């Protein structure tokens, strides 16, 4: 969510960061509450920087239990008649919030989702206030992820941003933007749903402005008087020709909504992503997409409290790798989604229900619905998100629970897919839970976790093809985990090339998500200890140092193949390029070829539009003797080069 303050507005929204220095104290004996820590921590508390996780602190790497945080802030006297809320982007996984010794709110069983605490009636206006948060990351059968059944770190703490939000009335809870595109002329109708914090308000005025994000140009601005329908205020806006969002051209808009007392701005894009038989269509064009999964919380210095530069590095590596699709096992920091929007990477965002329990208790089902609701409410507008994930590698005789959760997703967002991820698609056949989802999936580990040898894979595909019918398949994981499977990165390369080649042969496979971008910290890790306990599953290490497999996957995922280079003269060559029509397969627009001239200047030529399978020949002149050149994406990322790998 993007929020800004407009100068001169009568009752502007103020968003004040509470990140930075807090006092912190672990509480392994649960003595904090009896000792009155709700009002402030004792002198033994240490200074830490929030966002923060204690599981990267020396001596607390494996600590699972209770800890406390304290922050003092000054409240202005003129906030008295306004709404004051604290926005916690994520606290893992149980939080109780106290202000000036009084309990102000709580949030349980959901450590990766955003929540708000209204503190308007507990603030000492014009004075200093003491904010205390108790946090518990003890393994829990009431939480998702469940007990110790998850393959990532159990990082406790205030792991993401904390903000103080001060607004007038009525105040905005969220804006949801749903585009409907007419592809004959790229006009659009934009449906906007607005929800207020004040549930009793049934009629009010909203000023709505839609702008191109990059240029700031307003394409719509109008005041509308709206009546509440159910929980929200609905309106529709007709726009003339709009610029579509695409993973190769991630064009963004901002939608700003103002009331008499508040304002909010959200980022969105106009795109359509649907299934058509065995095809995945992006803006009405069939695509087959290469991808990779990143495991957050893995940098040893920061854990789950990742700074923006770590997330930015991840997205830039994905673009450098030529990947355009990913998934996450749990709800991620919104800054990472903002970057996926801006750079053009499709995302399946999931709740952290992995492997167990097979059957949800009524309490856990309520937790799953809470997490889905909080995830979708926050992330609804991100054009990068193409699907919501319900579960990962969970199997049960109770298929109704998946139908119920899918229906819950539909009630919140009927424009995106709701998917269930499976690693036993070949085994469970028609009863596989992934078939309940919109897009069947397979975590394909033939030759490692399943089967005896990777060369058995074609027979497994025959089994899947026998029941898949007229539906596509998304490979949602594949990779090599060390030290469970020996051979090092050379084995990873061999395994990667073989599996990728088999996926590419089958046109019903609409995409693949390699696992994973990075070696990752996990409480189940076979390698390392304490803060460095990890699984060696990545094409980079914990610090993003690139392994040879990184460069191999980059070439596999490249949409462009250099098929011929012919010398015409000492300074002139002819280059033949092919747009691949396997995996990947998508239309190329505004790609460029660049080279250095004889005097060292940069020269570029833009490709014509290339359909999958199409070849073009381009002549390059005034070249240096080495005849080196690069293919660049519209976003300025290196795709491939000659000699291979030049950059």
XYZ file of C-alpha atoms in Angstrom:
647
model
C 0.000 0.000 0.000
C 1.256 3.454 -0.922
C 0.095 6.353 1.236
C 0.900 9.997 0.762
C -0.003 13.274 2.373
C -1.433 16.105 0.282
C -0.406 19.624 1.254
C -3.324 21.828 2.149
C -5.810 19.041 2.790
C -8.045 19.899 5.763
C -7.555 16.624 7.624
C -4.588 14.914 5.980
C -3.374 11.465 6.799
C -0.075 11.373 8.664
C 1.950 8.161 8.429
C 4.817 8.161 10.916
C 7.365 5.366 10.969
C 8.001 3.709 14.313
C 10.901 1.715 12.880
C 14.325 2.127 14.411
C 15.447 1.893 18.026
C 13.313 -0.176 20.405
C 14.168 -1.829 23.723
C 14.024 -5.616 23.737
C 13.987 -8.386 26.335
C 13.525 -12.161 25.954
C 11.202 -13.759 28.509
C 11.930 -17.510 28.641
C 10.375 -17.838 32.124
C 7.208 -15.850 31.197
C 7.962 -13.505 34.085
C 7.401 -10.286 32.150
C 3.651 -9.938 32.683
C 3.777 -10.637 36.457
C 6.629 -8.115 36.666
C 4.588 -5.414 34.965
C 6.442 -5.245 31.648
C 3.181 -4.161 30.002
C 3.982 -0.662 31.284
C 7.654 -0.726 30.294
C 10.657 -3.039 30.276
C 13.227 -3.178 33.035
C 16.756 -1.833 32.917
C 18.176 -5.097 31.533
C 16.424 -4.597 28.188
C 18.785 -4.060 25.238
C 18.570 -1.740 22.238
C 17.591 -3.357 18.924
C 16.556 -2.029 15.530
C 13.032 -2.806 14.335
C 12.268 -4.548 11.984
C 13.934 -7.208 14.091
C 14.096 -10.913 14.781
C 15.871 -12.289 17.825
C 16.771 -15.484 15.965
C 19.777 -13.787 14.349
C 21.088 -12.657 17.751
C 23.958 -14.626 19.250
C 22.644 -17.073 21.819
C 19.013 -16.809 20.640
C 19.271 -18.485 17.240
C 17.028 -21.379 18.320
C 14.916 -19.539 20.868
C 11.183 -20.222 20.509
C 9.110 -18.481 23.122
C 8.093 -15.128 24.557
C 9.890 -11.787 24.182
C 9.001 -8.122 24.667
C 9.570 -4.856 22.792
C 9.183 -1.258 23.974
C 9.065 2.028 22.052
C 8.327 5.566 23.276
C 6.739 8.153 20.996
C 5.272 11.641 21.347
C 1.596 12.191 20.432
C 0.653 15.645 19.188
C -2.117 17.446 21.071
C -4.085 18.088 17.853
C -4.485 14.339 17.216
C -7.124 14.205 19.943
C -10.220 14.119 17.719
C -8.681 11.930 15.040
C -8.271 8.218 14.475
C -4.859 6.922 15.553
C -3.874 3.399 14.578
C -0.690 1.388 14.637
C -0.025 -0.620 11.502
C 2.104 -3.715 12.063
C 3.230 -5.071 8.702
C 3.972 -8.409 10.421
C 4.767 -9.750 13.890
C 5.725 -13.418 14.087
C 3.557 -15.031 15.208
C 1.490 -13.968 18.253
C 1.370 -10.349 19.410
C -0.273 -8.508 22.295
C -0.096 -4.706 22.165
C -0.076 -2.429 25.215
C -0.134 1.360 25.332
C 0.708 3.112 28.581
C 0.140 -0.141 30.466
C -3.289 -0.841 28.958
C -3.982 -3.665 26.541
C -4.773 -2.107 23.151
C -5.060 -5.151 20.869
C -3.786 -8.543 19.878
C -3.130 -10.628 16.786
C -2.639 -14.392 16.882
C -1.734 -17.382 14.698
C -0.739 -15.296 11.683
C 2.852 -14.109 11.714
C 3.202 -12.833 8.141
C 0.068 -10.723 7.639
C -0.573 -7.041 8.300
C -2.850 -5.901 11.115
C -3.963 -2.641 12.733
C -4.505 -1.652 16.353
C -6.710 1.358 17.171
C -5.112 3.288 20.052
C -7.208 6.469 19.808
C -8.765 6.054 23.264
C -5.528 5.122 25.043
C -3.134 7.831 23.877
C -1.894 10.579 26.142
C -2.210 13.489 23.727
C 0.480 16.128 23.895
C 2.673 13.748 25.907
C 5.121 10.881 25.609
C 3.541 7.429 25.255
C 4.965 3.976 25.948
C 4.176 1.254 23.419
C 4.919 -2.329 24.501
C 4.470 -5.454 22.387
C 4.764 -9.008 23.667
C 5.676 -11.482 20.930
C 5.624 -15.269 20.990
C 7.102 -17.583 18.362
C 6.684 -20.834 20.314
C 5.834 -23.742 18.025
C 2.051 -24.000 18.132
C -0.710 -26.347 17.001
C -3.007 -23.296 16.679
C -0.746 -21.528 14.201
C -0.074 -21.824 10.490
C 2.694 -22.852 9.938
C 1.789 -25.737 12.229
C 3.944 -27.030 15.110
C 7.467 -27.691 13.746
C 6.167 -28.866 10.390
C 7.599 -26.222 8.088
C 10.769 -25.878 6.082
C 11.905 -22.323 6.821
C 13.119 -20.401 9.903
C 11.004 -19.829 12.993
C 12.066 -16.177 13.251
C 10.243 -14.413 16.082
C 9.902 -10.679 16.486
C 8.498 -7.493 14.995
C 9.821 -8.612 11.639
C 8.431 -5.862 9.382
C 7.618 -2.153 9.438
C 5.603 -0.431 12.158
C 3.755 2.808 11.371
C 1.583 5.225 13.282
C -1.348 6.341 11.099
C -3.253 9.467 12.077
C -6.335 10.402 10.054
C -9.523 12.404 10.215
C -13.007 10.995 9.812
C -14.268 9.173 7.861
C -11.096 7.106 7.530
C -10.178 4.697 4.756
C -9.509 1.040 5.500
C -8.810 -0.124 1.941
C -9.377 0.570 -1.742
C -9.802 -2.432 -4.057
C -9.429 -1.813 -7.794
C -10.753 -4.344 -10.333
C -10.079 -3.588 -14.023
C -12.172 -4.934 -16.905
C -10.368 -4.535 -20.238
C -11.813 -4.234 -23.731
C -8.990 -5.644 -25.855
C -10.463 -4.391 -29.131
C -9.460 -0.828 -28.267
C -7.689 -1.263 -24.866
C -10.274 0.805 -23.077
C -11.215 -0.264 -19.579
C -13.858 -0.097 -16.923
C -12.419 0.143 -13.434
C -14.503 -1.072 -10.532
C -13.524 0.471 -7.209
C -14.595 -0.851 -3.816
C -13.866 1.385 -0.821
C -14.138 0.291 2.793
C -14.109 2.651 5.760
C -13.074 1.945 9.325
C -16.314 3.560 10.511
C -18.854 0.809 9.836
C -21.804 3.066 10.762
C -21.148 5.519 7.925
C -23.536 4.664 5.080
C -23.169 7.656 2.752
C -20.241 9.958 2.062
C -18.300 11.794 -0.655
C -15.123 10.461 -2.231
C -12.773 12.265 -4.585
C -11.162 9.690 -6.871
C -8.099 10.372 -9.033
C -6.331 7.895 -11.312
C -2.821 8.747 -12.513
C -0.102 7.155 -14.565
C 2.512 6.390 -11.934
C 5.608 7.240 -13.959
C 4.428 10.497 -15.546
C 1.973 11.611 -12.855
C -0.559 12.367 -15.605
C -4.152 12.235 -14.350
C -6.458 10.154 -16.554
C -9.477 10.597 -14.274
C -10.438 12.911 -11.413
C -13.956 13.284 -10.051
C -15.944 13.644 -6.830
C -18.622 11.017 -6.236
C -21.295 10.660 -3.571
C -21.713 6.984 -2.738
C -23.976 4.842 -0.602
C -22.696 1.780 1.183
C -23.502 -1.635 -0.286
C -22.786 -4.352 2.262
C -19.370 -3.546 3.747
C -18.115 -1.313 0.930
C -18.858 1.686 -1.255
C -18.820 0.698 -4.933
C -18.357 2.729 -8.067
C -17.215 2.185 -11.670
C -15.071 4.401 -13.861
C -14.837 4.185 -17.658
C -11.399 4.956 -19.050
C -10.449 5.472 -22.663
C -7.314 3.877 -24.069
C -5.152 2.539 -21.246
C -1.618 1.120 -21.129
C -1.641 -2.582 -20.234
C 0.553 -4.101 -17.522
C 2.679 -7.006 -18.766
C 5.683 -8.781 -17.303
C 7.762 -7.286 -20.163
C 6.118 -3.872 -19.838
C 4.994 -3.390 -16.222
C 3.080 -0.129 -16.626
C 1.497 1.086 -13.385
C -1.271 3.436 -12.318
C -2.033 4.994 -8.951
C -5.579 5.314 -7.635
C -6.036 8.017 -5.001
C -9.176 8.270 -2.882
C -9.904 11.212 -0.563
C -12.637 11.731 1.979
C -13.193 14.875 4.012
C -10.845 13.457 6.644
C -8.503 10.979 5.016
C -6.749 9.905 1.853
C -5.083 6.797 0.518
C -3.240 5.917 -2.675
C -2.836 2.427 -4.054
C -0.778 1.029 -6.927
C -2.378 -1.099 -9.637
C -2.106 -2.224 -13.259
C -4.438 -3.268 -16.055
C -3.937 -6.882 -17.140
C -5.887 -10.096 -17.663
C -4.508 -13.524 -16.746
C -6.742 -16.541 -17.418
C -6.673 -20.202 -18.388
C -8.035 -21.378 -21.741
C -7.986 -25.157 -21.992
C -4.333 -26.158 -21.780
C -3.112 -22.585 -22.247
C -2.244 -19.750 -19.907
C -3.151 -16.385 -21.429
C -1.644 -13.054 -20.419
C -3.578 -10.208 -22.032
C -5.095 -12.714 -24.470
C -1.700 -14.076 -25.589
C -0.661 -17.686 -24.808
C 2.539 -17.917 -22.785
C 4.843 -20.506 -21.258
C 6.882 -18.999 -18.459
C 10.163 -19.842 -16.696
C 10.389 -18.971 -13.020
C 12.218 -19.428 -9.765
C 11.275 -19.318 -6.094
C 13.034 -17.179 -3.518
C 13.035 -18.244 0.126
C 12.876 -15.048 2.234
C 14.338 -14.754 5.750
C 17.606 -16.353 4.691
C 20.248 -13.631 4.832
C 22.120 -14.552 8.039
C 22.485 -10.926 9.119
C 18.776 -10.090 8.993
C 16.644 -13.237 8.894
C 12.955 -12.399 8.547
C 13.616 -8.691 9.187
C 14.838 -8.141 5.643
C 15.806 -4.577 4.677
C 14.636 -3.157 1.350
C 18.037 -3.637 -0.306
C 17.825 -7.408 0.199
C 14.380 -7.553 -1.427
C 15.508 -5.273 -4.251
C 18.509 -7.540 -4.873
C 16.221 -10.553 -5.142
C 13.949 -8.964 -7.740
C 16.897 -7.717 -9.778
C 18.433 -11.201 -9.758
C 15.145 -12.668 -10.953
C 15.034 -10.209 -13.845
C 18.687 -10.928 -14.638
C 17.814 -14.644 -14.713
C 15.081 -14.029 -17.335
C 12.428 -15.468 -15.016
C 8.904 -14.019 -15.003
C 6.981 -16.151 -12.499
C 7.440 -17.099 -8.842
C 5.620 -18.289 -5.752
C 6.026 -17.837 -2.021
C 5.271 -20.363 0.731
C 3.984 -17.607 2.997
C 2.752 -14.013 2.866
C 5.613 -11.677 1.995
C 6.669 -8.124 2.726
C 4.642 -5.719 0.597
C 7.789 -3.936 -0.544
C 8.738 -7.134 -2.359
C 5.336 -7.204 -4.090
C 5.716 -3.534 -5.038
C 9.008 -4.432 -6.710
C 7.401 -7.386 -8.518
C 4.770 -4.959 -9.815
C 7.392 -2.487 -10.976
C 9.777 -4.972 -12.574
C 7.221 -7.434 -13.985
C 7.223 -10.813 -12.225
C 4.047 -12.874 -11.761
C 3.433 -14.148 -8.225
C 1.436 -16.870 -6.512
C 1.166 -15.820 -2.864
C 0.227 -18.543 -0.375
C -0.742 -19.157 3.212
C 1.862 -21.239 5.116
C -0.023 -24.558 5.316
C 2.682 -27.067 4.380
C 2.432 -30.888 4.583
C 0.575 -31.052 7.919
C -1.980 -31.234 9.401
C -3.812 -33.233 6.750
C -7.164 -32.256 8.183
C -7.760 -28.818 9.633
C -9.530 -28.562 12.964
C -12.329 -25.958 13.087
C -9.889 -23.639 14.863
C -7.192 -24.097 12.221
C -9.727 -23.665 9.434
C -10.653 -20.334 11.023
C -6.944 -19.445 11.096
C -6.582 -20.353 7.411
C -9.556 -18.140 6.534
C -8.186 -15.302 8.656
C -4.844 -15.521 6.869
C -6.467 -15.654 3.432
C -8.630 -12.650 4.322
C -5.729 -10.550 5.622
C -3.506 -11.520 2.688
C -6.084 -10.723 0.028
C -7.294 -7.517 1.683
C -3.769 -6.101 1.703
C -2.534 -7.421 -1.635
C -5.641 -7.323 -3.828
C -4.427 -4.496 -6.077
C -1.002 -5.877 -6.993
C -1.054 -6.676 -10.724
C 1.852 -9.099 -10.236
C -0.346 -11.527 -8.290
C -2.027 -14.041 -10.596
C -3.050 -16.647 -7.995
C -3.667 -17.245 -4.300
C -2.266 -20.462 -2.812
C -4.338 -22.466 -0.333
C -1.922 -25.241 0.658
C 1.373 -26.894 -0.268
C 1.957 -30.675 -0.235
C -0.983 -31.357 2.097
C -3.049 -34.489 1.516
C -6.265 -35.583 3.140
C -9.364 -37.691 2.650
C -11.296 -34.512 3.503
C -11.381 -32.795 0.107
C -14.217 -30.578 1.296
C -11.817 -28.391 3.283
C -10.079 -27.354 0.040
C -13.405 -26.592 -1.628
C -14.411 -24.517 1.398
C -11.183 -22.507 1.407
C -11.366 -22.046 -2.373
C -14.903 -20.713 -1.973
C -13.620 -18.355 0.718
C -10.971 -17.047 -1.688
C -13.640 -16.607 -4.366
C -15.759 -14.556 -1.961
C -12.813 -12.190 -1.481
C -11.436 -12.151 -5.043
C -13.172 -13.797 -7.986
C -10.700 -12.397 -10.538
C -7.677 -14.583 -9.738
C -6.933 -18.280 -9.574
C -7.093 -20.208 -6.323
C -4.520 -23.012 -6.400
C -3.530 -26.045 -4.342
C 0.088 -27.234 -4.663
C 0.899 -30.942 -4.799
C 4.044 -33.074 -4.902
C 2.135 -36.330 -5.490
C 0.132 -35.409 -8.575
C 1.341 -38.561 -10.340
C 0.435 -40.762 -7.357
C -2.981 -39.473 -6.319
C -4.192 -39.075 -9.913
C -7.855 -38.007 -10.184
C -8.015 -37.567 -6.398
C -5.070 -35.178 -6.285
C -5.893 -32.032 -4.340
C -4.243 -29.812 -6.935
C -7.072 -30.645 -9.340
C -9.437 -28.818 -6.963
C -7.475 -25.664 -7.694
C -7.873 -23.712 -10.900
C -4.390 -24.575 -12.185
C -3.115 -28.124 -11.523
C 0.380 -28.161 -10.016
C 3.290 -30.518 -9.417
C 6.334 -30.134 -7.169
C 8.330 -32.408 -9.456
C 11.233 -34.171 -7.704
C 11.681 -37.330 -9.763
C 15.159 -38.704 -9.130
C 15.517 -37.053 -5.724
C 12.570 -37.157 -3.288
C 10.596 -39.505 -5.594
C 11.609 -42.323 -7.934
C 14.999 -43.879 -8.400
C 16.410 -41.895 -11.300
C 15.557 -38.666 -13.086
C 15.306 -40.511 -16.409
C 12.083 -42.100 -15.163
C 10.398 -38.700 -15.577
C 8.769 -39.384 -19.009
C 6.863 -42.346 -17.536
C 5.582 -40.173 -14.700
C 4.358 -37.651 -17.266
C 2.483 -40.404 -19.096
C 0.649 -41.160 -15.861
C -0.267 -37.499 -15.353
C -1.392 -37.146 -18.965
C -3.779 -40.076 -18.491
C -6.005 -38.066 -16.128
C -5.087 -34.386 -16.659
C -7.557 -33.987 -19.524
C -7.877 -30.608 -21.226
C -6.068 -28.776 -18.440
C -2.592 -27.253 -18.131
C 0.065 -28.049 -15.526
C 2.356 -25.713 -13.600
C 5.654 -27.145 -12.316
C 5.706 -25.428 -8.925
C 9.033 -26.819 -7.668
C 12.068 -28.749 -8.785
C 15.657 -28.655 -7.607
C 18.449 -30.457 -5.832
C 18.853 -30.278 -2.045
C 22.300 -30.760 -0.550
C 23.634 -32.445 1.473
C 20.601 -34.779 1.345
C 21.491 -35.522 -2.293
C 25.236 -35.546 -3.064
C 27.150 -34.183 -6.003
C 27.288 -30.467 -5.389
C 26.402 -27.805 -7.916
C 27.527 -29.901 -10.894
C 24.829 -32.425 -10.013
C 22.369 -29.537 -9.702
C 23.265 -28.394 -13.223
C 22.902 -31.891 -14.675
C 19.568 -32.414 -12.932
C 18.308 -28.938 -13.928
C 19.116 -29.307 -17.633
C 17.430 -32.701 -17.901
C 14.231 -31.746 -16.079
C 13.917 -28.409 -17.856
C 14.282 -30.142 -21.219
C 11.477 -32.586 -20.389
C 9.146 -29.763 -19.289
C 9.878 -27.824 -22.473
C 8.780 -30.777 -24.641
C 5.230 -30.752 -23.257
C 3.150 -27.801 -24.399
C 0.544 -28.259 -21.646
C 3.197 -27.260 -19.088
C 2.527 -23.518 -18.936
C 5.383 -22.693 -16.610
C 8.034 -23.924 -14.215
C 9.235 -22.492 -10.910
C 12.715 -23.760 -10.084
C 13.544 -24.259 -6.404
C 15.345 -22.232 -5.395
C 17.098 -18.928 -5.999
C 19.024 -19.161 -2.737
C 20.296 -21.554 -0.122
C 17.886 -20.925 2.707
C 17.794 -20.800 6.482
C 15.439 -23.349 7.968
C 14.814 -24.952 11.317
C 14.919 -28.316 9.434
C 18.282 -27.677 7.774
C 20.856 -30.402 7.255
C 23.748 -27.985 6.783
C 25.302 -25.554 9.240
C 24.134 -24.673 12.722
C 22.517 -21.878 14.733
C 21.977 -18.831 12.525
C 23.497 -20.651 9.535
C 21.334 -23.781 9.716
C 20.285 -24.172 6.120
C 19.373 -26.283 3.148
C 21.790 -26.001 0.237
C 19.093 -25.818 -2.419
C 19.983 -22.604 -4.228
C 21.700 -21.361 -7.337
C 23.108 -18.686 -4.994
C 24.326 -19.087 -1.430
C 22.909 -17.438 1.699
C 24.681 -14.193 0.793
C 23.524 -14.284 -2.884
C 26.919 -15.327 -4.231
C 26.193 -16.961 -7.575
C 26.995 -20.596 -8.305
C 27.632 -21.999 -11.822
C 24.016 -23.254 -11.883
C 22.854 -19.617 -11.790
C 24.306 -18.952 -15.227
C 22.987 -22.228 -16.641
C 19.439 -21.437 -15.529
C 19.752 -17.927 -16.985
C 20.451 -19.408 -20.421
C 17.642 -21.965 -20.131
C 15.177 -19.204 -19.230
C 16.329 -16.792 -21.928
C 13.561 -16.156 -24.490
C 16.170 -15.345 -27.148
C 18.506 -17.848 -28.788
C 21.476 -16.644 -30.838
C 21.361 -19.157 -33.701
C 23.953 -17.735 -36.104
C 26.746 -15.141 -36.143
C 28.377 -14.464 -39.542
C 31.342 -12.203 -40.225
C 30.786 -9.823 -43.145
C 33.902 -7.706 -42.657
C 36.347 -6.774 -39.908
C 33.756 -4.363 -38.467
C 30.441 -5.864 -39.620
C 28.522 -9.024 -38.705
C 25.149 -10.612 -39.391
C 23.259 -11.998 -36.380
C 20.318 -14.415 -36.538
C 18.110 -14.511 -33.464
C 15.246 -16.858 -32.610
C 12.420 -16.228 -30.196
C 12.072 -19.581 -28.466
C 8.755 -21.407 -28.757
C 9.081 -23.970 -25.995
C 9.833 -22.881 -22.443
C 9.821 -19.902 -22.488
C 7.297 -18.947 -25.135
C 5.933 -15.410 -25.362
C 5.877 -12.421 -27.708
C 8.919 -10.160 -27.566
C 8.381 -6.422 -27.789
C 10.988 -3.652 -27.530
C 13.961 -5.957 -27.005
C 17.298 -4.512 -28.067
C 20.705 -5.618 -29.264
C 23.663 -3.514 -28.129
C 27.369 -3.418 -28.954
C 30.458 -1.236 -28.712
C 31.569 0.679 -31.804
C 35.169 0.977 -32.959
C 35.556 4.222 -30.988
C 34.083 2.673 -27.834
C 30.648 4.284 -28.041
C 27.472 2.331 -27.256
C 25.197 1.413 -30.159
C 21.764 -0.213 -30.047
C 19.061 -1.512 -32.363
C 15.512 -2.371 -31.321
C 14.051 -5.664 -32.532
C 10.791 -5.741 -34.439
C 8.000 -7.552 -32.578
C 8.838 -11.275 -32.532
C 6.249 -14.000 -32.118
C 7.242 -17.317 -30.506
C 9.284 -19.366 -32.953
C 10.053 -16.397 -35.228
C 13.576 -15.670 -36.503
C 15.119 -12.345 -37.474
C 18.464 -11.361 -38.957
C 20.138 -8.113 -37.920
C 23.332 -6.581 -39.265
C 25.660 -4.805 -36.834
C 28.325 -2.461 -38.154
C 31.206 -0.369 -36.881
C 31.993 -3.129 -34.368
C 35.119 -3.697 -32.352
C 37.207 -6.695 -33.397
C 35.876 -8.959 -30.671
C 32.361 -8.861 -32.194
C 30.758 -8.902 -28.756
C 27.103 -7.929 -28.336
C 24.302 -8.179 -25.789
C 20.561 -8.764 -25.961
C 18.701 -6.474 -23.568
C 15.132 -6.688 -22.263
C 12.780 -3.665 -22.347
C 13.600 -3.115 -18.673
C 17.313 -2.833 -19.443
C 18.299 -6.292 -18.148
C 20.893 -8.480 -19.854
C 19.132 -11.443 -21.511
C 21.994 -13.218 -23.271
C 25.066 -12.300 -25.267
C 27.812 -13.268 -27.651
C 30.147 -14.767 -26.707
C 27.647 -16.607 -24.471
C 27.372 -15.047 -21.043
C 29.014 -11.743 -21.950
C 27.777 -8.905 -19.803
